[in-house]
Amino acid sequence: MNRRRFVSQLSVTGAAVLLHQGESWSAQPYRAQRVLRGATIYDGTGSGPISGDVALLDDRIVGIGRNLQVSGAEIIDLRGLALAPGFIDIHSHTDTVLFRNPNAEAKIRQGVTTEIAGQDGSSVGPTREERRFGDFGFKDLAGFFSAIEKNKTAVNLASMVGAGTLRGLVIGNENRPATDTELQQMAALVKEALAQGAIGLSSGLEYSPGGFANRDELVALARALQGTGLPYASHMRNEDDELFAAVEEAIAVGRFAGVPVQISHLKAQGARNWWKSDAVLRTIEEAREGGIDVLFDRYPYIAYATGLSNLFPLWTLDGGSRAFLQRIQDPAQRPRIEAYVRDKIDELGSWDAVQITSAGDALSWARGKRLGQLAKDRGKEPYELLLEISVADENRTGMVGFGMSEESTADMLKHPSGMICSDAGARATFGDGSPHPRTYGSFPRVLGHYVREKKVMPLETAIHKMTQMPARRLKLEGRGVISVGAFADLVAFDPARVLDRATFESPHQYPVGIPHVWVNGAWVIRGGEHTAELAGRVLRS
């Protein structure tokens, strides 16, 4: 049912808005397929909860009130459960994995109904060569979106376009400024991606080739967003020793381009930088007071996840992985590279602050192990083992770095300008590798650990950061709220029980306390089990 038809039907059936003790209620709908009965309703706006029923028809919410009586509707008893809008993961890495696992179990079981991909400067397109996944092939976002719609998925999906992807296409993996012609080509590609439905531009400035872009290049690309209200989202150039400069650069891009800024997974990394958290948050507040629309997101863990090459300086990646592997084995360049790596380890605290998460089959012995302890077990010096793993795995190894403090993590999660994200993708295979536990637990961890146990913020505030706030940021109309006419993306959970179970040592564990999830009105998680419904949609700008 489209919105025009829905509004017309409400008019015909005489539905009205009633006021009850200062709360807004809809009248009983003329008809509905399901009534979710007796829930404690958190509408996503940040307001306190109300008790009542929510009626669903097709993909929409058609009624909200107490004791809704709808003839023939299926009644679902949600007494004792909270009902919230489906969670929107504003920084996700779920994209082509949906061709292998359209059920998106690791995310939908967290209550996530919408995934925002194309992050950290990397999107599935545009590309020079066609990318193929089974029966599907595509070279740009339009083709990818069409393929996802044909393949179907359990979650809604939207995507940004990656500045690093554009640089790789136009310039390659070269560490040099873009020419004027190249800037024009990349800016035109941003506009083309927006026309195809991209919901913003992302950058990944700690990675190649995106990190080779200077500020002028980022401004030139971000200007293509003018008039859309969509954000420039940045994995900043630095999240530790040069954090202040990185935040200032991100804000400056928004200022000079005239567009909103979304700072991705904001953190102060390394014990010697933890003191910077408060100052960075003040910088964001001052920028907002000065008229710059800057917000941020953060996942609820004290460890980050990235590639093992993140321990090395960015310049070593000039020219791609083959050049990188040659440089780190070059005796002439070793002193400079080793000094950088050891300083990075000093910032993290020890070699055991690095955990190997993914590696090729020949290196299966390294998966899930701390690098310091692994070096002891194998009788090797840690830096030498790092080189050995990097070379043997051809620069494909993943890692987790334990670099943040609990105090600053809580401060960022509760800050009014911050939203909640996972910075993770849905898994194609349960038990594959040793991923960051945020893959399975980010959203229930906020609800259970930070809201219920640590009382960092009220439940309604946490839900707002997962729902209406990201929906507004990305112009996702009809998402992120429980209101009449909104899409029926909903999650029912037990506030007294919801909790993540995934750990760094044993990450492949689904959360508890989330028995029901609906996507566009379809019941995807029912009684804690996946129904195999694939009701997700591509959400284009």
Coordinates of C-alpha atoms in Angstrom, one line a residue:
M1 CA 0.0 0.0 0.0
N2 CA 1.5 3.4 -0.9
R3 CA 1.2 6.4 1.4
R4 CA -1.4 8.2 -0.8
R5 CA -3.7 5.3 -0.7
F6 CA -3.1 4.8 3.0
V7 CA -4.0 8.4 3.8
S8 CA -7.0 8.2 1.5
Q9 CA -8.2 5.1 3.3
L10 CA -7.9 6.8 6.7
S11 CA -10.0 9.7 5.4
V12 CA -12.7 7.4 4.0
T13 CA -13.0 5.3 7.2
G14 CA -13.1 8.4 9.4
A15 CA -10.0 7.7 11.5
A16 CA -9.1 10.6 13.8
V17 CA -6.4 11.6 16.2
L18 CA -7.5 11.5 19.9
L19 CA -5.9 13.0 22.9
H20 CA -5.6 10.9 26.0
Q21 CA -3.8 12.3 29.1
G22 CA -1.6 14.5 26.9
E23 CA -0.6 11.6 24.6
S24 CA -1.5 11.3 20.9
W25 CA -3.5 8.3 19.9
S26 CA -5.0 7.1 16.6
A27 CA -8.6 6.0 16.5
Q28 CA -9.2 2.3 15.9
P29 CA -8.3 1.4 12.3
Y30 CA -11.0 0.2 10.0
R31 CA -9.1 -3.0 9.4
A32 CA -5.8 -4.6 10.3
Q33 CA -4.0 -7.9 9.9
R34 CA -2.3 -7.9 13.2
V35 CA -2.6 -6.2 16.6
L36 CA 0.4 -6.2 18.8
R37 CA -1.3 -6.2 22.2
G38 CA -0.3 -4.7 25.5
A39 CA 3.3 -3.7 24.8
T40 CA 5.3 -0.9 26.5
I41 CA 5.7 1.3 23.5
Y42 CA 8.9 3.4 22.9
D43 CA 8.0 5.4 19.8
G44 CA 11.6 6.3 18.9
T45 CA 11.3 10.0 19.5
G46 CA 13.0 9.9 22.9
S47 CA 9.7 10.4 24.8
G48 CA 8.9 8.2 27.7
P49 CA 6.9 4.9 27.1
I50 CA 3.2 4.3 26.9
S51 CA 1.3 1.1 27.3
G52 CA -0.9 0.1 24.4
D53 CA -1.5 -1.7 21.2
V54 CA -0.2 -1.3 17.7
A55 CA -2.2 -2.4 14.7
L56 CA -0.5 -3.4 11.4
L57 CA -1.9 -3.6 7.8
D58 CA 0.4 -4.7 5.0
D59 CA 3.7 -2.9 5.6
R60 CA 2.3 0.0 7.7
I61 CA 1.3 0.9 11.2
V62 CA -2.4 1.8 11.0
G63 CA -3.4 2.2 14.7
I64 CA -2.0 2.9 18.1
G65 CA -4.1 2.9 21.3
R66 CA -5.4 0.9 24.2
N67 CA -7.5 -2.2 23.7
L68 CA -7.8 -1.8 19.9
Q69 CA -10.6 -4.0 18.7
V70 CA -10.2 -5.1 15.1
S71 CA -12.4 -7.9 13.7
G72 CA -10.5 -10.7 12.2
A73 CA -7.0 -9.5 13.1
E74 CA -4.3 -11.8 14.6
I75 CA -3.7 -10.8 18.2
I76 CA -0.1 -11.0 19.4
D77 CA 0.4 -10.8 23.1
L78 CA 3.4 -8.5 23.9
R79 CA 2.6 -7.9 27.6
G80 CA 5.9 -7.6 29.5
L81 CA 7.8 -6.6 26.4
A82 CA 9.0 -3.3 25.1
L83 CA 8.1 -2.4 21.5
A84 CA 10.4 -0.1 19.6
P85 CA 11.0 0.9 16.0
G86 CA 13.4 -1.5 14.2
F87 CA 17.0 -0.5 14.8
I88 CA 18.9 1.3 12.1
D89 CA 22.6 0.5 11.9
I90 CA 23.9 3.8 10.6
H91 CA 27.4 2.4 10.1
S92 CA 27.2 -1.2 8.8
H93 CA 29.3 -3.4 6.5
T94 CA 26.5 -5.5 5.2
D95 CA 26.3 -5.5 1.4
T96 CA 27.3 -8.4 -0.9
V97 CA 27.2 -10.9 2.0
L98 CA 23.4 -10.7 1.5
F99 CA 23.8 -12.8 -1.7
R100 CA 25.2 -15.7 0.4
N101 CA 23.1 -15.1 3.5
P102 CA 19.9 -13.1 2.8
N103 CA 18.6 -14.0 6.2
A104 CA 21.2 -11.6 7.8
E105 CA 20.8 -13.6 11.0
A106 CA 23.6 -11.8 13.0
K107 CA 21.9 -8.5 12.5
I108 CA 18.1 -9.2 12.4
R109 CA 18.4 -11.1 15.7
Q110 CA 19.8 -7.9 17.3
G111 CA 16.6 -6.1 16.2
V112 CA 18.3 -4.3 13.3
T113 CA 15.9 -3.9 10.5
T114 CA 17.9 -1.4 8.3
E115 CA 21.5 -1.6 7.4
I116 CA 23.5 1.4 6.1
A117 CA 26.4 0.1 3.9
G118 CA 29.1 1.8 1.8
Q119 CA 31.1 3.0 4.8
D120 CA 34.7 3.9 5.4
G121 CA 35.1 5.1 1.9
S122 CA 34.3 1.7 0.4
S123 CA 31.2 0.9 -1.6
V124 CA 30.3 -1.9 -3.9
G125 CA 30.4 0.4 -6.9
P126 CA 31.2 2.1 -9.2
T127 CA 33.8 -0.3 -10.5
R128 CA 35.6 -0.8 -13.9
E129 CA 35.0 -4.5 -14.1
E130 CA 31.7 -6.2 -13.4
R131 CA 31.4 -7.8 -10.0
R132 CA 29.6 -11.2 -10.0
F133 CA 27.8 -13.0 -7.1
G134 CA 26.1 -16.1 -8.3
D135 CA 23.6 -15.2 -11.0
F136 CA 24.1 -11.4 -10.3
G137 CA 26.5 -9.0 -11.9
F138 CA 26.9 -5.3 -11.6
K139 CA 29.3 -2.4 -11.9
D140 CA 27.5 0.4 -9.9
L141 CA 25.1 1.0 -7.1
A142 CA 22.1 0.9 -9.4
G143 CA 23.0 -2.6 -10.5
F144 CA 23.7 -3.7 -6.9
F145 CA 20.4 -2.4 -5.7
S146 CA 18.5 -4.2 -8.5
A147 CA 20.3 -7.4 -7.7
I148 CA 19.5 -7.2 -4.0
E149 CA 15.8 -6.6 -4.8
K150 CA 15.8 -9.7 -7.1
N151 CA 17.7 -11.9 -4.6
K152 CA 15.6 -10.5 -1.6
T153 CA 16.8 -10.0 1.9
A154 CA 15.5 -10.0 5.5
V155 CA 16.7 -6.5 6.2
N156 CA 16.3 -3.1 4.6
L157 CA 19.4 -1.9 2.9
A158 CA 20.7 1.6 2.0
S159 CA 24.2 2.6 0.9
M160 CA 26.5 5.5 0.7
V161 CA 29.1 5.9 -2.1
G162 CA 32.7 5.5 -1.0
A163 CA 35.2 8.3 -1.8
G164 CA 38.0 5.6 -1.7
T165 CA 36.2 3.5 -4.2
L166 CA 35.9 6.5 -6.5
R167 CA 39.6 7.4 -6.1
G168 CA 40.6 3.8 -6.8
L169 CA 38.5 3.9 -10.0
V170 CA 39.7 7.2 -11.3
I171 CA 43.3 7.5 -10.0
G172 CA 44.2 4.0 -8.7
N173 CA 46.2 3.2 -5.6
E174 CA 48.6 6.1 -6.0
N175 CA 49.7 8.5 -3.2
R176 CA 49.4 11.8 -5.0
P177 CA 46.9 14.7 -5.3
A178 CA 44.1 14.4 -7.8
T179 CA 44.2 16.6 -10.9
D180 CA 41.4 19.0 -11.7
T181 CA 40.1 16.6 -14.4
E182 CA 40.2 13.7 -11.9
L183 CA 38.3 15.8 -9.3
Q184 CA 35.6 16.6 -11.9
Q185 CA 35.3 12.9 -12.8
M186 CA 35.0 11.8 -9.2
A187 CA 32.5 14.6 -8.3
A188 CA 30.4 13.6 -11.3
L189 CA 30.5 10.0 -10.1
V190 CA 29.2 11.1 -6.7
K191 CA 26.2 12.8 -8.4
E192 CA 25.6 9.7 -10.5
A193 CA 25.6 7.5 -7.3
L194 CA 23.2 9.9 -5.6
A195 CA 20.9 9.7 -8.6
Q196 CA 21.0 5.9 -8.3
G197 CA 19.9 6.2 -4.6
A198 CA 23.1 6.6 -2.5
I199 CA 22.3 8.2 0.8
G200 CA 25.6 10.1 1.3
L201 CA 29.3 10.0 0.7
S202 CA 31.8 8.2 3.0
S203 CA 35.5 8.4 3.4
G204 CA 38.1 6.1 5.0
L205 CA 41.2 8.1 5.6
E206 CA 43.2 5.5 7.4
Y207 CA 43.0 3.2 4.4
S208 CA 44.3 3.2 0.9
P209 CA 43.5 4.6 -1.6
G210 CA 41.1 6.9 0.2
G211 CA 43.7 8.1 2.7
F212 CA 45.7 9.6 -0.1
A213 CA 43.1 12.3 -0.6
N214 CA 43.8 15.8 0.8
R215 CA 41.2 18.0 2.2
D216 CA 40.5 19.9 -1.0
E217 CA 39.6 16.6 -2.7
L218 CA 37.2 15.7 0.0
V219 CA 35.6 19.1 -0.1
A220 CA 35.2 18.8 -3.9
L221 CA 33.5 15.5 -3.6
A222 CA 31.3 16.4 -0.6
R223 CA 30.0 19.5 -2.5
A224 CA 28.1 17.1 -4.7
L225 CA 25.8 16.5 -1.7
Q226 CA 24.7 20.1 -1.5
G227 CA 20.9 20.5 -1.6
T228 CA 20.3 16.8 -0.6
G229 CA 20.6 17.2 3.2
L230 CA 22.6 13.9 3.1
P231 CA 25.8 13.7 5.1
Y232 CA 29.5 13.3 4.4
A233 CA 30.5 10.4 6.7
S234 CA 34.1 10.0 7.6
H235 CA 36.3 7.4 9.1
M236 CA 38.8 10.1 10.1
R237 CA 42.5 10.3 9.2
N238 CA 43.5 9.5 12.8
E239 CA 41.8 8.3 15.9
D240 CA 44.7 8.4 18.4
D241 CA 47.7 10.8 18.6
E242 CA 46.4 13.2 16.0
L243 CA 42.7 12.9 16.9
F244 CA 42.1 16.7 17.3
A245 CA 43.5 17.5 13.9
A246 CA 41.4 14.7 12.3
V247 CA 38.2 16.0 13.9
E248 CA 38.9 19.5 12.8
E249 CA 39.5 18.2 9.2
A250 CA 36.2 16.4 9.2
I251 CA 34.3 19.5 10.4
A252 CA 36.2 21.6 7.9
V253 CA 35.1 19.4 5.0
G254 CA 31.5 20.0 6.1
R255 CA 32.0 23.7 6.6
F256 CA 33.7 24.3 3.2
A257 CA 31.4 21.9 1.3
G258 CA 28.2 23.2 3.0
V259 CA 27.0 19.8 4.0
P260 CA 26.3 17.8 7.2
V261 CA 29.1 15.8 8.7
Q262 CA 28.8 12.3 10.3
I263 CA 32.0 11.3 12.2
S264 CA 32.2 7.5 12.0
H265 CA 32.8 5.4 15.2
L266 CA 34.2 8.3 17.2
K267 CA 36.9 7.2 19.7
A268 CA 40.0 8.2 21.5
Q269 CA 42.3 5.3 20.9
G270 CA 45.3 4.3 23.2
A271 CA 45.6 5.0 26.9
R272 CA 47.7 8.1 26.3
N273 CA 44.8 9.6 24.3
W274 CA 41.9 8.8 26.6
W275 CA 42.0 12.3 28.1
K276 CA 41.0 13.7 24.7
S277 CA 37.5 12.3 24.8
D278 CA 35.9 15.2 26.7
A279 CA 37.8 17.8 24.6
V280 CA 36.7 16.2 21.3
L281 CA 33.1 16.1 22.4
R282 CA 33.3 19.8 23.3
T283 CA 34.8 20.5 19.9
I284 CA 31.7 18.9 18.3
E285 CA 29.4 20.9 20.6
E286 CA 31.1 24.1 19.7
A287 CA 30.9 23.3 16.0
R288 CA 27.2 22.7 16.2
E289 CA 26.7 25.9 18.2
G290 CA 28.6 27.6 15.3
G291 CA 26.1 26.3 12.7
I292 CA 28.0 23.2 11.5
D293 CA 25.7 20.1 11.3
V294 CA 28.1 17.5 12.8
L295 CA 27.0 14.3 14.5
F296 CA 28.7 11.0 15.2
D297 CA 28.2 7.3 15.8
R298 CA 29.8 4.8 18.1
Y299 CA 29.7 1.0 18.8
P300 CA 29.5 -0.1 22.5
Y301 CA 32.9 -1.8 22.9
I302 CA 36.4 -0.8 24.0
A303 CA 38.1 -2.6 21.0
Y304 CA 38.1 -1.7 17.4
A305 CA 38.4 -4.0 14.3
T306 CA 40.4 -3.4 11.2
G307 CA 43.0 -5.0 9.0
L308 CA 46.4 -6.0 10.4
S309 CA 48.0 -3.5 8.0
N310 CA 46.5 -0.7 10.2
L311 CA 49.5 -1.2 12.5
F312 CA 51.7 0.1 9.7
P313 CA 52.0 3.6 8.3
L314 CA 49.6 4.5 5.5
W315 CA 52.4 5.4 3.1
T316 CA 53.5 1.7 3.1
L317 CA 50.3 0.9 1.2
D318 CA 51.1 3.2 -1.7
G319 CA 50.7 1.0 -4.8
G320 CA 48.6 -1.7 -3.2
S321 CA 49.2 -4.9 -1.3
R322 CA 52.1 -6.2 -3.4
A323 CA 54.0 -2.9 -2.9
F324 CA 53.2 -3.0 0.8
L325 CA 54.5 -6.5 1.3
Q326 CA 57.8 -5.6 -0.5
R327 CA 58.3 -2.5 1.7
I328 CA 57.8 -4.2 5.0
Q329 CA 60.4 -6.8 4.0
D330 CA 62.9 -4.2 2.6
P331 CA 65.9 -4.0 5.0
A332 CA 66.5 -0.4 4.0
Q333 CA 63.0 0.7 5.0
R334 CA 62.7 -1.5 8.1
P335 CA 64.0 0.9 10.8
R336 CA 61.4 3.6 9.8
I337 CA 58.5 1.1 9.5
E338 CA 59.4 -0.8 12.7
A339 CA 59.7 2.3 14.8
Y340 CA 56.2 3.3 13.7
V341 CA 54.7 -0.1 14.5
R342 CA 56.3 -0.3 17.9
D343 CA 55.1 3.2 18.8
K344 CA 51.6 2.0 17.7
I345 CA 51.9 -1.0 20.0
D346 CA 53.1 1.3 22.8
E347 CA 50.0 3.4 22.3
L348 CA 47.8 0.3 22.7
G349 CA 49.7 -0.9 25.7
S350 CA 51.2 -4.2 24.6
W351 CA 51.3 -6.8 21.8
D352 CA 48.5 -8.6 23.6
A353 CA 46.2 -5.6 22.8
V354 CA 46.1 -7.0 19.2
Q355 CA 44.0 -10.1 18.5
I356 CA 44.0 -11.9 15.2
T357 CA 40.4 -12.2 13.9
S358 CA 40.6 -13.6 10.4
A359 CA 43.4 -15.3 8.4
G360 CA 43.8 -17.8 5.6
D361 CA 43.5 -21.5 6.3
A362 CA 47.2 -21.9 6.4
L363 CA 47.2 -19.5 9.4
S364 CA 44.2 -21.0 11.2
W365 CA 46.5 -21.4 14.3
A366 CA 46.5 -17.6 14.6
R367 CA 42.7 -16.9 14.6
G368 CA 41.4 -15.6 17.9
K369 CA 44.8 -15.4 19.5
R370 CA 46.5 -12.4 21.1
L371 CA 49.7 -11.5 19.2
G372 CA 51.9 -11.2 22.2
Q373 CA 50.9 -14.6 23.7
L374 CA 51.0 -16.1 20.2
A375 CA 54.6 -14.9 19.8
K376 CA 55.6 -16.5 23.1
D377 CA 53.9 -19.8 22.2
R378 CA 55.7 -20.0 18.9
G379 CA 59.0 -18.8 20.3
K380 CA 59.2 -15.7 18.1
E381 CA 59.7 -11.9 18.6
P382 CA 56.3 -10.2 18.2
Y383 CA 57.3 -7.8 15.4
E384 CA 58.9 -10.7 13.4
L385 CA 55.7 -12.7 13.8
L386 CA 53.6 -9.8 12.7
L387 CA 55.7 -9.6 9.5
E388 CA 55.5 -13.4 9.0
I389 CA 51.7 -13.3 9.3
S390 CA 51.3 -10.3 7.0
V391 CA 53.4 -11.8 4.3
A392 CA 52.0 -15.3 4.5
D393 CA 48.4 -14.1 4.4
E394 CA 49.2 -11.6 1.6
N395 CA 47.8 -8.6 3.6
R396 CA 44.4 -10.1 4.2
T397 CA 44.6 -10.6 8.0
G398 CA 42.0 -9.0 10.2
M399 CA 42.6 -7.8 13.8
V400 CA 40.9 -6.4 16.9
G401 CA 42.7 -3.7 18.8
F402 CA 41.9 -3.1 22.5
G403 CA 42.4 0.6 22.6
M404 CA 39.5 2.5 24.3
S405 CA 38.4 3.0 27.8
E406 CA 35.1 2.1 29.3
E407 CA 34.6 5.6 30.7
S408 CA 35.1 7.4 27.3
T409 CA 33.0 4.7 25.6
A410 CA 30.1 5.4 27.9
D411 CA 30.5 9.2 27.5
M412 CA 30.3 8.9 23.7
L413 CA 27.4 6.5 23.7
K414 CA 25.3 8.8 25.9
H415 CA 26.2 12.1 24.3
P416 CA 23.3 13.9 22.6
S417 CA 25.1 14.2 19.3
G418 CA 25.9 10.4 19.1
M419 CA 24.1 7.5 17.6
I420 CA 24.6 3.7 17.9
C421 CA 26.2 1.6 15.3
S422 CA 27.8 -1.8 14.9
D423 CA 30.6 -1.1 12.4
A424 CA 30.0 -4.7 11.4
G425 CA 28.3 -6.8 8.7
A426 CA 26.0 -9.7 8.8
R427 CA 27.8 -13.0 8.7
A428 CA 27.5 -15.3 5.8
T429 CA 28.5 -18.4 7.8
F430 CA 27.9 -18.9 11.5
G431 CA 31.2 -19.8 13.2
D432 CA 33.3 -18.4 10.4
G433 CA 36.6 -16.9 11.7
S434 CA 36.8 -15.0 15.0
P435 CA 35.0 -11.6 14.4
H436 CA 34.6 -8.7 16.7
P437 CA 31.6 -9.5 19.0
R438 CA 29.9 -6.3 17.8
T439 CA 28.9 -8.4 14.8
Y440 CA 26.3 -10.2 17.0
G441 CA 25.8 -8.0 20.0
S442 CA 26.1 -4.2 19.5
F443 CA 22.4 -3.2 19.9
P444 CA 21.5 -5.6 22.7
R445 CA 24.7 -4.6 24.5
V446 CA 23.6 -1.0 24.7
L447 CA 20.1 -2.0 25.9
G448 CA 21.4 -4.5 28.5
H449 CA 24.9 -3.5 29.6
Y450 CA 24.9 0.2 29.2
V451 CA 21.2 1.0 29.9
R452 CA 20.0 -1.6 32.4
E453 CA 23.2 -2.5 34.2
K454 CA 25.4 0.6 34.0
K455 CA 22.4 3.1 33.8
V456 CA 24.4 5.3 31.4
M457 CA 21.2 6.7 29.8
P458 CA 17.4 6.1 29.9
L459 CA 16.0 3.3 27.7
E460 CA 14.0 5.8 25.6
T461 CA 17.2 7.8 24.9
A462 CA 19.1 4.7 23.7
I463 CA 16.2 3.7 21.5
H464 CA 16.1 7.2 20.0
K465 CA 19.8 6.9 19.1
M466 CA 19.0 3.6 17.3
T467 CA 15.9 4.7 15.5
Q468 CA 14.5 8.2 14.8
M469 CA 17.9 9.9 15.1
P470 CA 19.6 7.9 12.2
A471 CA 16.4 7.9 10.2
R472 CA 16.3 11.7 10.3
R473 CA 20.0 11.9 9.6
L474 CA 19.7 9.9 6.4
K475 CA 16.2 11.2 5.3
L476 CA 14.6 7.7 5.7
E477 CA 11.0 8.8 5.6
G478 CA 8.6 6.6 7.5
R479 CA 11.3 4.8 9.3
G480 CA 12.6 5.0 12.9
V481 CA 9.3 5.8 14.6
I482 CA 6.2 4.1 15.8
S483 CA 3.4 6.3 14.4
V484 CA 0.4 5.9 12.3
G485 CA 1.5 5.7 8.6
A486 CA 5.0 4.7 9.4
F487 CA 6.5 1.5 8.0
A488 CA 6.0 -1.5 10.3
D489 CA 9.7 -2.1 11.1
L490 CA 9.4 -3.1 14.8
V491 CA 11.3 -5.0 17.5
A492 CA 9.9 -6.5 20.7
F493 CA 12.3 -7.1 23.5
D494 CA 12.4 -7.8 27.2
P495 CA 14.1 -4.8 28.9
A496 CA 14.9 -7.0 32.0
R497 CA 16.6 -9.7 30.0
V498 CA 18.0 -8.3 26.7
L499 CA 21.8 -8.8 26.5
D500 CA 24.6 -9.6 24.2
R501 CA 26.3 -12.9 24.6
A502 CA 29.1 -12.6 22.1
T503 CA 32.6 -12.2 23.5
F504 CA 36.0 -11.7 22.0
E505 CA 37.0 -15.2 22.9
S506 CA 33.7 -16.7 21.7
P507 CA 32.0 -14.3 19.4
H508 CA 29.6 -16.5 17.5
Q509 CA 26.6 -16.2 19.9
Y510 CA 23.3 -14.6 19.3
P511 CA 21.9 -12.2 21.9
V512 CA 19.0 -13.0 24.3
G513 CA 15.8 -11.2 25.1
I514 CA 14.7 -10.2 21.6
P515 CA 11.9 -12.6 20.7
H516 CA 10.2 -10.8 17.8
V517 CA 11.2 -8.6 14.9
W518 CA 9.0 -7.3 12.0
V519 CA 10.3 -5.8 8.8
N520 CA 7.8 -4.0 6.6
G521 CA 5.1 -5.7 8.5
A522 CA 6.5 -9.2 7.9
W523 CA 7.3 -11.3 11.0
V524 CA 11.0 -12.2 10.5
I525 CA 12.0 -13.2 14.0
R526 CA 9.1 -15.0 15.8
G527 CA 9.6 -16.5 19.2
G528 CA 13.4 -16.1 18.8
E529 CA 13.5 -18.0 15.5
H530 CA 14.0 -16.8 12.0
T531 CA 10.9 -17.4 9.9
A532 CA 12.8 -17.1 6.5
E533 CA 10.7 -14.1 5.5
L534 CA 12.7 -11.9 3.2
A535 CA 10.7 -8.7 3.4
G536 CA 13.6 -6.2 3.4
R537 CA 13.8 -3.4 0.8
V538 CA 16.4 -1.3 -0.8
L539 CA 16.0 2.3 0.6
R540 CA 17.1 4.8 -2.0
S541 CA 17.6 8.5 -1.4

